[in-house]
PDB file of C-alpha atoms in Angstrom:
ATOM      1  CA  LEU F 219      15.726  15.615  -7.884  1.00  0.00           C
ATOM      2  CA  ALA F 220      14.910  14.244  -4.437  1.00  0.00           C
ATOM      3  CA  THR F 221      13.253  11.174  -5.929  1.00  0.00           C
ATOM      4  CA  ARG F 222      15.965  10.658  -8.522  1.00  0.00           C
ATOM      5  CA  PHE F 223      18.751  10.695  -5.917  1.00  0.00           C
ATOM      6  CA  SER F 224      16.749   9.106  -3.074  1.00  0.00           C
ATOM      7  CA  THR F 225      17.169  12.086  -0.770  1.00  0.00           C
ATOM      8  CA  SER F 226      14.644  14.034   1.263  1.00  0.00           C
ATOM      9  CA  MET F 227      12.967  17.083  -0.246  1.00  0.00           C
ATOM     10  CA  THR F 228      14.512  19.252   2.489  1.00  0.00           C
ATOM     11  CA  ALA F 229      18.065  17.976   1.979  1.00  0.00           C
ATOM     12  CA  THR F 230      17.730  18.372  -1.773  1.00  0.00           C
ATOM     13  CA  ALA F 231      16.447  21.954  -1.440  1.00  0.00           C
ATOM     14  CA  ILE F 232      19.295  22.920   0.900  1.00  0.00           C
ATOM     15  CA  ARG F 233      21.861  21.463  -1.493  1.00  0.00           C
ATOM     16  CA  LEU F 234      20.219  23.273  -4.395  1.00  0.00           C
ATOM     17  CA  ILE F 235      20.628  26.668  -2.757  1.00  0.00           C
ATOM     18  CA  GLN F 236      24.219  25.874  -1.809  1.00  0.00           C
ATOM     19  CA  VAL F 237      25.251  25.224  -5.412  1.00  0.00           C
ATOM     20  CA  GLY F 238      22.479  26.818  -7.500  1.00  0.00           C
ATOM     21  CA  ALA F 239      22.925  29.633  -9.991  1.00  0.00           C
ATOM     22  CA  PHE F 240      20.658  32.162  -8.216  1.00  0.00           C
ATOM     23  CA  PRO F 241      20.842  33.741  -4.750  1.00  0.00           C
ATOM     24  CA  ALA F 242      18.348  31.667  -2.773  1.00  0.00           C
ATOM     25  CA  MET F 243      16.910  30.854   0.626  1.00  0.00           C
ATOM     26  CA  ILE F 244      14.891  27.941   1.980  1.00  0.00           C
ATOM     27  CA  VAL F 245      12.386  28.538   4.770  1.00  0.00           C
ATOM     28  CA  CYS F 246      10.568  25.895   6.786  1.00  0.00           C
ATOM     29  CA  ASN F 247       7.402  27.119   8.489  1.00  0.00           C
ATOM     30  CA  GLU F 248       5.392  25.189  11.035  1.00  0.00           C
ATOM     31  CA  ARG F 249       1.775  26.249  11.531  1.00  0.00           C
ATOM     32  CA  GLY F 250       2.519  29.601   9.890  1.00  0.00           C
ATOM     33  CA  ARG F 251       5.644  30.439  11.923  1.00  0.00           C
ATOM     34  CA  ARG F 252       9.242  30.171  10.804  1.00  0.00           C
ATOM     35  CA  ARG F 253      10.831  27.057  12.251  1.00  0.00           C
ATOM     36  CA  TRP F 254      14.200  27.432  10.507  1.00  0.00           C
ATOM     37  CA  PHE F 255      15.760  28.840   7.371  1.00  0.00           C
ATOM     38  CA  PHE F 256      18.945  28.480   5.397  1.00  0.00           C
ATOM     39  CA  ARG F 257      20.389  31.068   3.025  1.00  0.00           C
ATOM     40  CA  GLY F 258      22.683  30.394   0.105  1.00  0.00           C
ATOM     41  CA  PRO F 259      26.273  31.668   0.097  1.00  0.00           C
ATOM     42  CA  THR F 260      25.490  34.764  -2.007  1.00  0.00           C
ATOM     43  CA  VAL F 261      22.541  35.975   0.106  1.00  0.00           C
ATOM     44  CA  PRO F 262      23.668  38.715   2.515  1.00  0.00           C
ATOM     45  CA  GLU F 263      23.249  38.053   6.230  1.00  0.00           C
ATOM     46  CA  SER F 264      21.167  41.235   6.478  1.00  0.00           C
ATOM     47  CA  LEU F 265      18.293  39.469   4.669  1.00  0.00           C
ATOM     48  CA  TRP F 266      16.046  37.495   7.002  1.00  0.00           C
ATOM     49  CA  PRO F 267      12.671  35.904   6.326  1.00  0.00           C
ATOM     50  CA  HIS F 268       9.721  37.149   8.404  1.00  0.00           C
ATOM     51  CA  SER F 269       9.051  35.125  11.538  1.00  0.00           C
ATOM     52  CA  LYS F 270       5.449  34.551  10.391  1.00  0.00           C
ATOM     53  CA  VAL F 271       4.083  33.625   6.986  1.00  0.00           C
ATOM     54  CA  GLY F 272       2.484  36.704   5.507  1.00  0.00           C
ATOM     55  CA  PRO F 273      -0.668  37.038   3.444  1.00  0.00           C
ATOM     56  CA  GLY F 274      -0.214  37.018  -0.301  1.00  0.00           C
ATOM     57  CA  THR F 275       2.185  34.075  -0.278  1.00  0.00           C
ATOM     58  CA  VAL F 276       1.702  30.557  -1.572  1.00  0.00           C
ATOM     59  CA  ALA F 277       2.777  29.281   1.862  1.00  0.00           C
ATOM     60  CA  SER F 278      -0.050  31.232   3.500  1.00  0.00           C
ATOM     61  CA  ASP F 279      -2.528  29.699   1.056  1.00  0.00           C
ATOM     62  CA  LEU F 280      -1.194  26.219   1.834  1.00  0.00           C
ATOM     63  CA  PHE F 281      -1.639  26.725   5.585  1.00  0.00           C
ATOM     64  CA  SER F 282      -5.178  27.989   5.109  1.00  0.00           C
ATOM     65  CA  GLU F 283      -5.850  25.189   2.588  1.00  0.00           C
ATOM     66  CA  LYS F 284      -6.866  27.642  -0.142  1.00  0.00           C
ATOM     67  CA  GLN F 285      -6.490  26.724  -3.783  1.00  0.00           C
ATOM     68  CA  THR F 286      -3.005  27.728  -4.901  1.00  0.00           C
ATOM     69  CA  LYS F 287      -1.439  28.142  -8.287  1.00  0.00           C
ATOM     70  CA  PRO F 288       1.088  25.362  -8.910  1.00  0.00           C
ATOM     71  CA  GLY F 289       4.709  26.182  -9.519  1.00  0.00           C
ATOM     72  CA  PRO F 290       6.871  29.197  -8.746  1.00  0.00           C
ATOM     73  CA  LEU F 291       5.263  32.609  -8.281  1.00  0.00           C
ATOM     74  CA  ASN F 292       6.911  36.012  -8.793  1.00  0.00           C
ATOM     75  CA  ILE F 293       6.024  38.153  -5.734  1.00  0.00           C
ATOM     76  CA  SER F 294       7.141  41.296  -3.934  1.00  0.00           C
ATOM     77  CA  ALA F 295      10.137  40.533  -1.714  1.00  0.00           C
ATOM     78  CA  ASP F 296       8.503  42.286   1.253  1.00  0.00           C
ATOM     79  CA  HIS F 297       6.051  39.367   1.572  1.00  0.00           C
ATOM     80  CA  TRP F 298       8.991  37.280   2.763  1.00  0.00           C
ATOM     81  CA  ILE F 299      11.996  39.442   3.616  1.00  0.00           C
ATOM     82  CA  GLU F 300      12.472  41.660   6.682  1.00  0.00           C
ATOM     83  CA  HIS F 301      14.303  44.617   5.199  1.00  0.00           C
ATOM     84  CA  SER F 302      13.246  48.239   4.873  1.00  0.00           C
ATOM     85  CA  ASN F 303      13.708  48.274   1.084  1.00  0.00           C
ATOM     86  CA  SER F 304      12.233  44.849   0.281  1.00  0.00           C
ATOM     87  CA  CYS F 305       9.095  46.399  -1.216  1.00  0.00           C
ATOM     88  CA  ASN F 306      11.287  47.657  -4.092  1.00  0.00           C
ATOM     89  CA  TYR F 307      12.293  44.152  -5.190  1.00  0.00           C
ATOM     90  CA  ARG F 308      10.786  40.895  -6.414  1.00  0.00           C
ATOM     91  CA  LEU F 309      11.626  37.289  -5.768  1.00  0.00           C
ATOM     92  CA  ILE F 310      10.344  33.884  -6.781  1.00  0.00           C
ATOM     93  CA  GLU F 311       8.472  31.737  -4.250  1.00  0.00           C
ATOM     94  CA  ASP F 312       7.832  28.030  -4.597  1.00  0.00           C
ATOM     95  CA  SER F 313       6.157  26.429  -1.575  1.00  0.00           C
ATOM     96  CA  ILE F 314       4.998  22.887  -0.892  1.00  0.00           C
ATOM     97  CA  LYS F 315       3.351  21.248   2.082  1.00  0.00           C
ATOM     98  CA  ILE F 316       5.671  18.508   3.307  1.00  0.00           C
ATOM     99  CA  SER F 317       3.456  17.394   6.198  1.00  0.00           C
ATOM    100  CA  GLY F 318       0.247  18.486   7.909  1.00  0.00           C
ATOM    101  CA  ASP F 319       1.949  21.315   9.807  1.00  0.00           C
ATOM    102  CA  LEU F 320       5.062  22.017   7.700  1.00  0.00           C
ATOM    103  CA  VAL F 321       5.507  24.068   4.558  1.00  0.00           C
ATOM    104  CA  LEU F 322       8.861  24.212   2.803  1.00  0.00           C
ATOM    105  CA  THR F 323       9.502  27.339   0.731  1.00  0.00           C
ATOM    106  CA  LEU F 324      12.231  27.969  -1.790  1.00  0.00           C
ATOM    107  CA  LEU F 325      12.871  31.677  -2.426  1.00  0.00           C
ATOM    108  CA  TRP F 326      15.225  32.977  -5.067  1.00  0.00           C
ATOM    109  CA  TRP F 327      16.129  36.245  -6.685  1.00  0.00           C
ATOM    110  CA  LYS F 328      16.023  35.857 -10.469  1.00  0.00           C
ATOM    111  CA  ASP F 329      16.884  39.565 -10.662  1.00  0.00           C
ATOM    112  CA  GLU F 330      19.828  40.012  -8.309  1.00  0.00           C
ATOM    113  CA  SER F 331      19.423  43.797  -7.974  1.00  0.00           C
ATOM    114  CA  GLN F 332      18.446  43.595  -4.271  1.00  0.00           C
ATOM    115  CA  ILE F 333      21.541  41.543  -3.496  1.00  0.00           C
ATOM    116  CA  LEU F 334      23.757  43.921  -5.498  1.00  0.00           C
ATOM    117  CA  ASP F 335      22.187  47.005  -3.897  1.00  0.00           C
ATOM    118  CA  LEU F 336      22.855  45.586  -0.429  1.00  0.00           C
ATOM    119  CA  ASP F 337      26.470  44.905  -1.398  1.00  0.00           C
ATOM    120  CA  ASP F 338      26.748  48.544  -2.528  1.00  0.00           C
ATOM    121  CA  GLU F 339      25.383  49.758   0.839  1.00  0.00           C
ATOM    122  CA  VAL F 340      28.059  47.783   2.685  1.00  0.00           C
ATOM    123  CA  THR F 341      30.931  49.141   0.560  1.00  0.00           C
ATOM    124  CA  GLU F 342      29.824  52.795   0.771  1.00  0.00           C
TER     125      GLU F 342
END
């Protein structure tokens, strides 16, 4: 999409999570530490990405220059999300290296049960 519309990868990813069909978040990490992140409108403010890239993520493999599987990967949400119940949920990670020190990660919940469960906690 970025190439087709002559926009940056980062701007395209942010726009995608603003209007996409799934709850999503984009995280930019520099040298393994979170530089910034942006959550889509349906992602609760109680969900934050870890301040450091954790092991078991594609982003971690990219920083350590390990061979990574191409494309999105279904992983445990606790690899990315700081929340006590994240280990009970899964999300999709797709990470790419956008420069020597920067990795851009798109996270989305294909199964929205974590988002719905958090909404239930707030209304109880």
